[in-house]
XYZ file of C-alpha atoms in Angstrom:
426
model
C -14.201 117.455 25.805
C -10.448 117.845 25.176
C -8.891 120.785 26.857
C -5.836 122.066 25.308
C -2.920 123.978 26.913
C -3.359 127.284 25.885
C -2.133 130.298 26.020
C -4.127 133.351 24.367
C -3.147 137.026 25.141
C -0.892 135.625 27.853
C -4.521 134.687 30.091
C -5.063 131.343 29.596
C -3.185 128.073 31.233
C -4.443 124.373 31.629
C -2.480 121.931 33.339
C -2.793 118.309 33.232
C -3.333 117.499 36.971
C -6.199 119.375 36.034
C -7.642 117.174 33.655
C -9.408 113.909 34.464
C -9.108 110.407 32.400
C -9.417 111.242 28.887
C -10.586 108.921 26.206
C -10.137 109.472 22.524
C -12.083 107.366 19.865
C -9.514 107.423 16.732
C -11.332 106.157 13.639
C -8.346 105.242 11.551
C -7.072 101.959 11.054
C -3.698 100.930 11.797
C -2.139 97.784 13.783
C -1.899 97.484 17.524
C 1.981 98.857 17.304
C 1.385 101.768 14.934
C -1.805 102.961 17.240
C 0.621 103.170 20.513
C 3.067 105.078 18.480
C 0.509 107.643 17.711
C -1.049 108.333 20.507
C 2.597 108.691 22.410
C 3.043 111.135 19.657
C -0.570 112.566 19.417
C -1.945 112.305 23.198
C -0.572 110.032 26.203
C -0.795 106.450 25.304
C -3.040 103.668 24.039
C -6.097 103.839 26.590
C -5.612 101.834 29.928
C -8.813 101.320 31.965
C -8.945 101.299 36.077
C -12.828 100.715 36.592
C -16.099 99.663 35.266
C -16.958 103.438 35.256
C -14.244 104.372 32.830
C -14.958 101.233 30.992
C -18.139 102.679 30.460
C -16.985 106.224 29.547
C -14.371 104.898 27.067
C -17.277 102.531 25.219
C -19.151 105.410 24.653
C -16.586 107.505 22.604
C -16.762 105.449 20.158
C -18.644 106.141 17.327
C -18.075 103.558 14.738
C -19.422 99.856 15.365
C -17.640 99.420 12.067
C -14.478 97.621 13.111
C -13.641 96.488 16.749
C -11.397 99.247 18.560
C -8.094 98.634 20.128
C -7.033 99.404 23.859
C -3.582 99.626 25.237
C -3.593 95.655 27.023
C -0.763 93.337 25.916
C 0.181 89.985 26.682
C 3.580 90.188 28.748
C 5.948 87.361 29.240
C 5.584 86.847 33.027
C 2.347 85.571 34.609
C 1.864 88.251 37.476
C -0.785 87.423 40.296
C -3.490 90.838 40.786
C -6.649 91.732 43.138
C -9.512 92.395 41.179
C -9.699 95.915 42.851
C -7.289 98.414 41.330
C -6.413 100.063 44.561
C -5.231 95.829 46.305
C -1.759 95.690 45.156
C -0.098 92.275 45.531
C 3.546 91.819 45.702
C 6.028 90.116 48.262
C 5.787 93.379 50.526
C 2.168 92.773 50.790
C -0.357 89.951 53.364
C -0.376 86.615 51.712
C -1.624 83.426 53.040
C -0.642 80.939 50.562
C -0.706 77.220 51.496
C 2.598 74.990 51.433
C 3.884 75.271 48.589
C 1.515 77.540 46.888
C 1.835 78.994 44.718
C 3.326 76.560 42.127
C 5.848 79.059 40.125
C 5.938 76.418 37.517
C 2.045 76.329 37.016
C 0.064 78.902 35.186
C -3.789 77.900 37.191
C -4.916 81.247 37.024
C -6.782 81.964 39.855
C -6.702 81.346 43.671
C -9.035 79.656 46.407
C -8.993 80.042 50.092
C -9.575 76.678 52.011
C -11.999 75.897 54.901
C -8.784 77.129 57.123
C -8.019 80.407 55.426
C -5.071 79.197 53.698
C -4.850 80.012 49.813
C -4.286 77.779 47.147
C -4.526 78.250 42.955
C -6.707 76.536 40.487
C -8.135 76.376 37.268
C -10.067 79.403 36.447
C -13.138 77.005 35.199
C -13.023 75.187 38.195
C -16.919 75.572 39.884
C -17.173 75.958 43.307
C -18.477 78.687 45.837
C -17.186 82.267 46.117
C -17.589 85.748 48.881
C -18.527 88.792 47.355
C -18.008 92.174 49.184
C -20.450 95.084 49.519
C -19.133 98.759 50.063
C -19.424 98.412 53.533
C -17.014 95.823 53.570
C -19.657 93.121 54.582
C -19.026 89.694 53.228
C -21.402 87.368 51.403
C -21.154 83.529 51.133
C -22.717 82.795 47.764
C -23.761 79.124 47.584
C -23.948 78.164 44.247
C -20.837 76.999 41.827
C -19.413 79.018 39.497
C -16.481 79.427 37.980
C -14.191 82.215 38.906
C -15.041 84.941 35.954
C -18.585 83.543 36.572
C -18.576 84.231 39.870
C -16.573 87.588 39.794
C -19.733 89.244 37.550
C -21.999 87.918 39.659
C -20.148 89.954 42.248
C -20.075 92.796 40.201
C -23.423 92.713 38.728
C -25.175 92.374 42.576
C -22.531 93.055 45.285
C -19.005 95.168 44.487
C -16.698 92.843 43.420
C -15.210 89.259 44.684
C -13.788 89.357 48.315
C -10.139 90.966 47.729
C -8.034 90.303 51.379
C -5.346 92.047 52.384
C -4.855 91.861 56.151
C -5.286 89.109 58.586
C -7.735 90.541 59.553
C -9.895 90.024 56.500
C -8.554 86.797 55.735
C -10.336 85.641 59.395
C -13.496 87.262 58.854
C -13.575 85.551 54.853
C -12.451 82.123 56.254
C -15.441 82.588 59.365
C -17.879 83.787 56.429
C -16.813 80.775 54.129
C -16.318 77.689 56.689
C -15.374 76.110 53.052
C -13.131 75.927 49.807
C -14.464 79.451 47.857
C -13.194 81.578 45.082
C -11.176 85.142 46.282
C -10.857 88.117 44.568
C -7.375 87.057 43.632
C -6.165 85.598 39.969
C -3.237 85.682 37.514
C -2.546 86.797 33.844
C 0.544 87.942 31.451
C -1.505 90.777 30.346
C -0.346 94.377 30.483
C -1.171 98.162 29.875
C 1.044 100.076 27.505
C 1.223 103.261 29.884
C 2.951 100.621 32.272
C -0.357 101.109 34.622
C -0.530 99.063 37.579
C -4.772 98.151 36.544
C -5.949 94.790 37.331
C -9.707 95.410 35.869
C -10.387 93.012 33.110
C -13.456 92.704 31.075
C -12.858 89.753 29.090
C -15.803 88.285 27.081
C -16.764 84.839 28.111
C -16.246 83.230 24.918
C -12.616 84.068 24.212
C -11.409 83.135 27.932
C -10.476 79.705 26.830
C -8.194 81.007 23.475
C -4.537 80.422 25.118
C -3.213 81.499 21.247
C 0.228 82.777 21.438
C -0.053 84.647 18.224
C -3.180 86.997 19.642
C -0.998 89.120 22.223
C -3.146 92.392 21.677
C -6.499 93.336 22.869
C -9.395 95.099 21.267
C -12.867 96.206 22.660
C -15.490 94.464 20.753
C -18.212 97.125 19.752
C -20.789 94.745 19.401
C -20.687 92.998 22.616
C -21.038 95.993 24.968
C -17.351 96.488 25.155
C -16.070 93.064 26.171
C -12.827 92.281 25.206
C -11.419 90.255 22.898
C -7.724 88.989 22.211
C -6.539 89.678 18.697
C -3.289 89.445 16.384
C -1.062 92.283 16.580
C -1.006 93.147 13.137
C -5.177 93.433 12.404
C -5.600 97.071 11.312
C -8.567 98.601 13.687
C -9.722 101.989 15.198
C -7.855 102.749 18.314
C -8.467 104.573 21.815
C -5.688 106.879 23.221
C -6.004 108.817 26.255
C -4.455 111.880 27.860
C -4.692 115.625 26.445
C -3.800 116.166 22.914
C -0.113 117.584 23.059
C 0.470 120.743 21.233
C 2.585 120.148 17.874
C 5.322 122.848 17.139
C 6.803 120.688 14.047
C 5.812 120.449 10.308
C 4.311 116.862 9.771
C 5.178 115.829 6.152
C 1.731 115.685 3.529
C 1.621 112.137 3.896
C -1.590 110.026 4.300
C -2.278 105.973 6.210
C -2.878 103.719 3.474
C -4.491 100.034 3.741
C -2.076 98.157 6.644
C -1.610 100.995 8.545
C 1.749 101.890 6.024
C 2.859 105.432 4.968
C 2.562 106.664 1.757
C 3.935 110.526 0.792
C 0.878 111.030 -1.580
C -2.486 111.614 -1.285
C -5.083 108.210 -0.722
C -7.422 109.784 -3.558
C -6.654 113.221 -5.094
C -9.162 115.570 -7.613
C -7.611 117.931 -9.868
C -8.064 120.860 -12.055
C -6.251 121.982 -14.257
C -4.239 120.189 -17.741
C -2.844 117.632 -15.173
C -5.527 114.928 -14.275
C -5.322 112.252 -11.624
C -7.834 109.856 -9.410
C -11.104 111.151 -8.775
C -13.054 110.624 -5.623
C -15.830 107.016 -5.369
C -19.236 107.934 -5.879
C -21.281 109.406 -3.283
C -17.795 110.658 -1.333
C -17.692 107.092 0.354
C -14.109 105.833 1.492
C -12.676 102.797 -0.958
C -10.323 100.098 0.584
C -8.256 102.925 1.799
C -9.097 104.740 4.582
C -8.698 107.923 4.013
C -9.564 111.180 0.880
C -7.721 113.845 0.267
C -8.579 116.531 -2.616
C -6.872 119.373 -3.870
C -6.232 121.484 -6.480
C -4.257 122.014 -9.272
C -0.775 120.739 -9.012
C -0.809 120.812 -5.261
C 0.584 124.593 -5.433
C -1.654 126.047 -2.613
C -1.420 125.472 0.753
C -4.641 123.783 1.749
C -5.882 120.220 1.246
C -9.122 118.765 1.890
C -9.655 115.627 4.003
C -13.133 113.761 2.906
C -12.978 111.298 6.285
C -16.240 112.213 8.712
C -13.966 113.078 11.779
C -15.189 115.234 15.114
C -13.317 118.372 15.310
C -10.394 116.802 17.547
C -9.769 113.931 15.213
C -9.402 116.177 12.733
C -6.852 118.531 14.298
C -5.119 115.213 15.073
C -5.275 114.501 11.973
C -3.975 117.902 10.570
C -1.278 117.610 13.240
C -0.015 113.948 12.203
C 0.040 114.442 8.738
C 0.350 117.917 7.435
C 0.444 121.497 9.857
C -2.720 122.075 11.066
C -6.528 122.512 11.022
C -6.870 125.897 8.608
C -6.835 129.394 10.169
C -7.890 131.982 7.753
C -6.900 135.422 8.475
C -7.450 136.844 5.030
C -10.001 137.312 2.310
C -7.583 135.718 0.190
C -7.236 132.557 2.303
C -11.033 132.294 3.111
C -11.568 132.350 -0.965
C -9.132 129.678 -1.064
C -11.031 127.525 1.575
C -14.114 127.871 -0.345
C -12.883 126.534 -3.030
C -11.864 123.629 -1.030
C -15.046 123.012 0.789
C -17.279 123.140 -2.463
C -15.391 119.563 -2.944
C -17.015 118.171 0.577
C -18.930 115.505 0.897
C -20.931 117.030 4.390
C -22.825 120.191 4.605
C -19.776 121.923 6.491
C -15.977 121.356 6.823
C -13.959 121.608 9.939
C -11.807 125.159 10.624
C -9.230 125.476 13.588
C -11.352 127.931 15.216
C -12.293 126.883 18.286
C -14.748 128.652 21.196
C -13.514 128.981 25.228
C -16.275 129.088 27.120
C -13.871 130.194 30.147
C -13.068 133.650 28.870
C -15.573 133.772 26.250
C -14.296 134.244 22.842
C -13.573 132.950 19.653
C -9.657 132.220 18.688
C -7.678 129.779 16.129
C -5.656 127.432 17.538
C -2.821 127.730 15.206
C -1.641 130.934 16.444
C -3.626 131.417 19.566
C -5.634 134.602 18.523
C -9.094 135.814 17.819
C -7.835 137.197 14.105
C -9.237 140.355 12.889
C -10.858 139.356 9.726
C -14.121 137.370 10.177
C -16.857 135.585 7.843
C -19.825 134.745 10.753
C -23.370 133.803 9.542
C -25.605 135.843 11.407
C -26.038 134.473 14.650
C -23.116 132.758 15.250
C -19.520 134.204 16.705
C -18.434 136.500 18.753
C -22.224 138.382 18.824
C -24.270 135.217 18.015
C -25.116 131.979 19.980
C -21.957 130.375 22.211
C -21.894 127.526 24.279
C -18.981 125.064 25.643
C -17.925 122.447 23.237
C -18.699 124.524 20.268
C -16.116 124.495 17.014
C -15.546 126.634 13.860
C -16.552 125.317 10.836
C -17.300 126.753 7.348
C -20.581 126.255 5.171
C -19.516 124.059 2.178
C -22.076 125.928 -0.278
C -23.836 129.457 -0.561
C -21.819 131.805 1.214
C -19.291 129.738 3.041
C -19.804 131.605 6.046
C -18.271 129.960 9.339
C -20.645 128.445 12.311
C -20.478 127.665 15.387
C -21.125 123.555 15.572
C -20.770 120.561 18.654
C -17.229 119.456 18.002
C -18.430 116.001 18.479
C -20.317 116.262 14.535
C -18.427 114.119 12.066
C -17.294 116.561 9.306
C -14.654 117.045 6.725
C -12.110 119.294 7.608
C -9.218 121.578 5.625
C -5.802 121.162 6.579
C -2.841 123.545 6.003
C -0.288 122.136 4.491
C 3.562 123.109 4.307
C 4.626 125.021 1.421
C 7.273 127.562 0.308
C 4.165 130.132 0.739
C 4.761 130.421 4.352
């Protein structure tokens, strides 16, 4: 769940040293550049991973196998040695070992060796030979069989903890007494790194693209369909994104403009349905998406104040969305305004629409984010609000037919939504 700052009534204060790692699954389409810019604007930064547990965590936000999904890894200009372990920095302040000579600042071999006599030495990554693995209690294991050095780093991670990472004389004795030969260590060197300038070594490369040295794929994406391995990728391919961090509160307008195909700007609307003398596009058939990716309907000659966004989005996304391209996720505070909204949601393609009410299961009440208040006037379907069924992680949303009352629904459902938009009415 996303936890916003708040304040509401003057009681209510998050901080992020509070919050833990993040992920957000953004299912628009834009290139590798235009992603990092919005989530800097939007969240923290393009997502950065430390571990195989938040590799895990961040696969699992995702909830389109659609497209593959960048992550904030880039290929830098200077080859940089790294442990595998995130918490084994290496830099000249640090225990090395290095043979004569080694390493060769000229040569790129990407990963390093330790020699019956403890010294260190790099080599081709594909290189087979033996490696140690480690074990959480810091015992070392001398596994005899040849593999190369990814190879033999998942085997490591798949039955041990990882491959042996060294960073005192100490260890180095005990891995050169375990070895008694030439084996892989935990130690290896890339060009790649994180947007949010973290210091991560994990890598989860897929096997397949190790050997693609291309100069023109310096971007990274997780590939959906390979249980989030990696893949390297041209900068400009248009793909979902991960950001992490909180969503930052936004105190300026955005302009009505929508992404079109490319990730480019345009100031109107993707699709947009009428009424009225003036007639325009209408929406595909069924309320699917066409080659761009996102539908926006309104009424009349755009005279109102609220638009609605056809794109299945959970209840963050959209007040992203609402945030990056218009003012926000609607707050109604009126009859007038909830008639309005109705009118909108008739138009949906999903049984409800998104509302910027939201539920805080810390103080227990209902508010909209907009303004940070519960609102007096209130359209609840029996059983739901402030004297009906309330749980954390619940959102507003509004019935799109009958009575267009407003539920309480799991803000990780993929909905339409109604954005406010800015207009001389406010």
């Amino acid at each position: 769940m996303v936890y916003f700052l708040l304040v509401v009534f003057g009681l209510l204060s998050f901080t992020s040293s509070q919050i833990s790692h993040q992920y957000h699954f953004i299912n628009i389409r834009k290139n590798w550049t235009e992603a990092q810019r919005f989530c800097r604007e939007m969240y923290t930064d393009l997502a950065s991973v430390n571990n195989e547990d938040e590799m895990n965590r961040l696969f699992i936000t995702i909830t389109d196998n659609s497209y593959d999904v960048y992550a904030g890894l880039y290929r830098g200009e200077v080859f940089r040695w790294h442990w595998t372990l995130p918490d084994s920095v290496y830099n000249e302040k640090t225990f090395q070992n290095w043979e004569k000579n080694q390493p060769d600042k000229n040569n790129n071999e990407g990963c390093a060796a330790m020699d019956n006599n403890g010294k260190w030495f790099s080599d081709s990554c594909d290189t087979q030979r033996q490696f140690v693995c480690f074990n959480a209690t810091k015992t070392y294991i001398l596994i005899e069989k040849n593999k190369s050095w990814r190879e033999a780093q998942e085997f490591c991670r798949t039955f041990h903890t990882d491959l042996v990472n060294v960073r005192t004389s100490s260890e180095n004795q005990d891995v050169k007494n375990t070895a008694k030969k030439d084996v892989w260590i935990g130690l290896f060197k890339d060009p790649w790194l994180w947007s949010d300038q973290r210091n991560s070594s994990f890598r989860f490369w897929n096997s397949s693209q190790l050997s693609n040295n291309r100069r023109d794929r310096d971007c990274v994406t997780v590939m959906v369909n390979q249980t989030g391995q990696w893949n390297d990728v041209e900068c400009n391919t248009t793909q979902p994104f991960i950001c992490h961090g909180d969503l930052k509160s936004q105190s300026t307008t955005k302009p009505a403009t929508t992404d079109t195909e490319g990730g480019h700007r345009s100031t109107q609307p993707t699709q947009i349905l009428t009424t009225g003398a003036e007639q325009a596009t209408t929406d595909t058939e069924g309320g699917h998406r066409s080659t761009q990716p996102t539908q926006i309907l309104t009424t009349g000659a755009e005279q109102d104040n609220l638009i609605l966004v056809r794109e299945n989005l959970t209840w963050t996304e959209a007040v992203t969305y609402c945030r990056k391209h218009h003012v926000d996720l609607v707050s109604i505070h009126s009859e007038e305004l909830q008639n309005r909204a109705a009118r909108k949601a008739i138009q949906a393609s999903t049984s409800h629409v998104w509302l910027g009410l939201r539920y805080t299961c810390r103080f227990n009440f209902w508010f909209w984010i907009k303004n940070r208040e519960a609102g007096c006037y209130q359209n609840w379907a029996p059983g739901h609000g402030p004297h009906g069924y309330e749980e954390c992680g619940l959102s507003g949303a509004m019935e799109s037919t009958g009575g267009h009352r407003w539920v309480g629904r799991p803000e990780s459902e993929r909905l339409n939504f109604i954005c406010q938009i800015c207009t001389n009415a406010f």
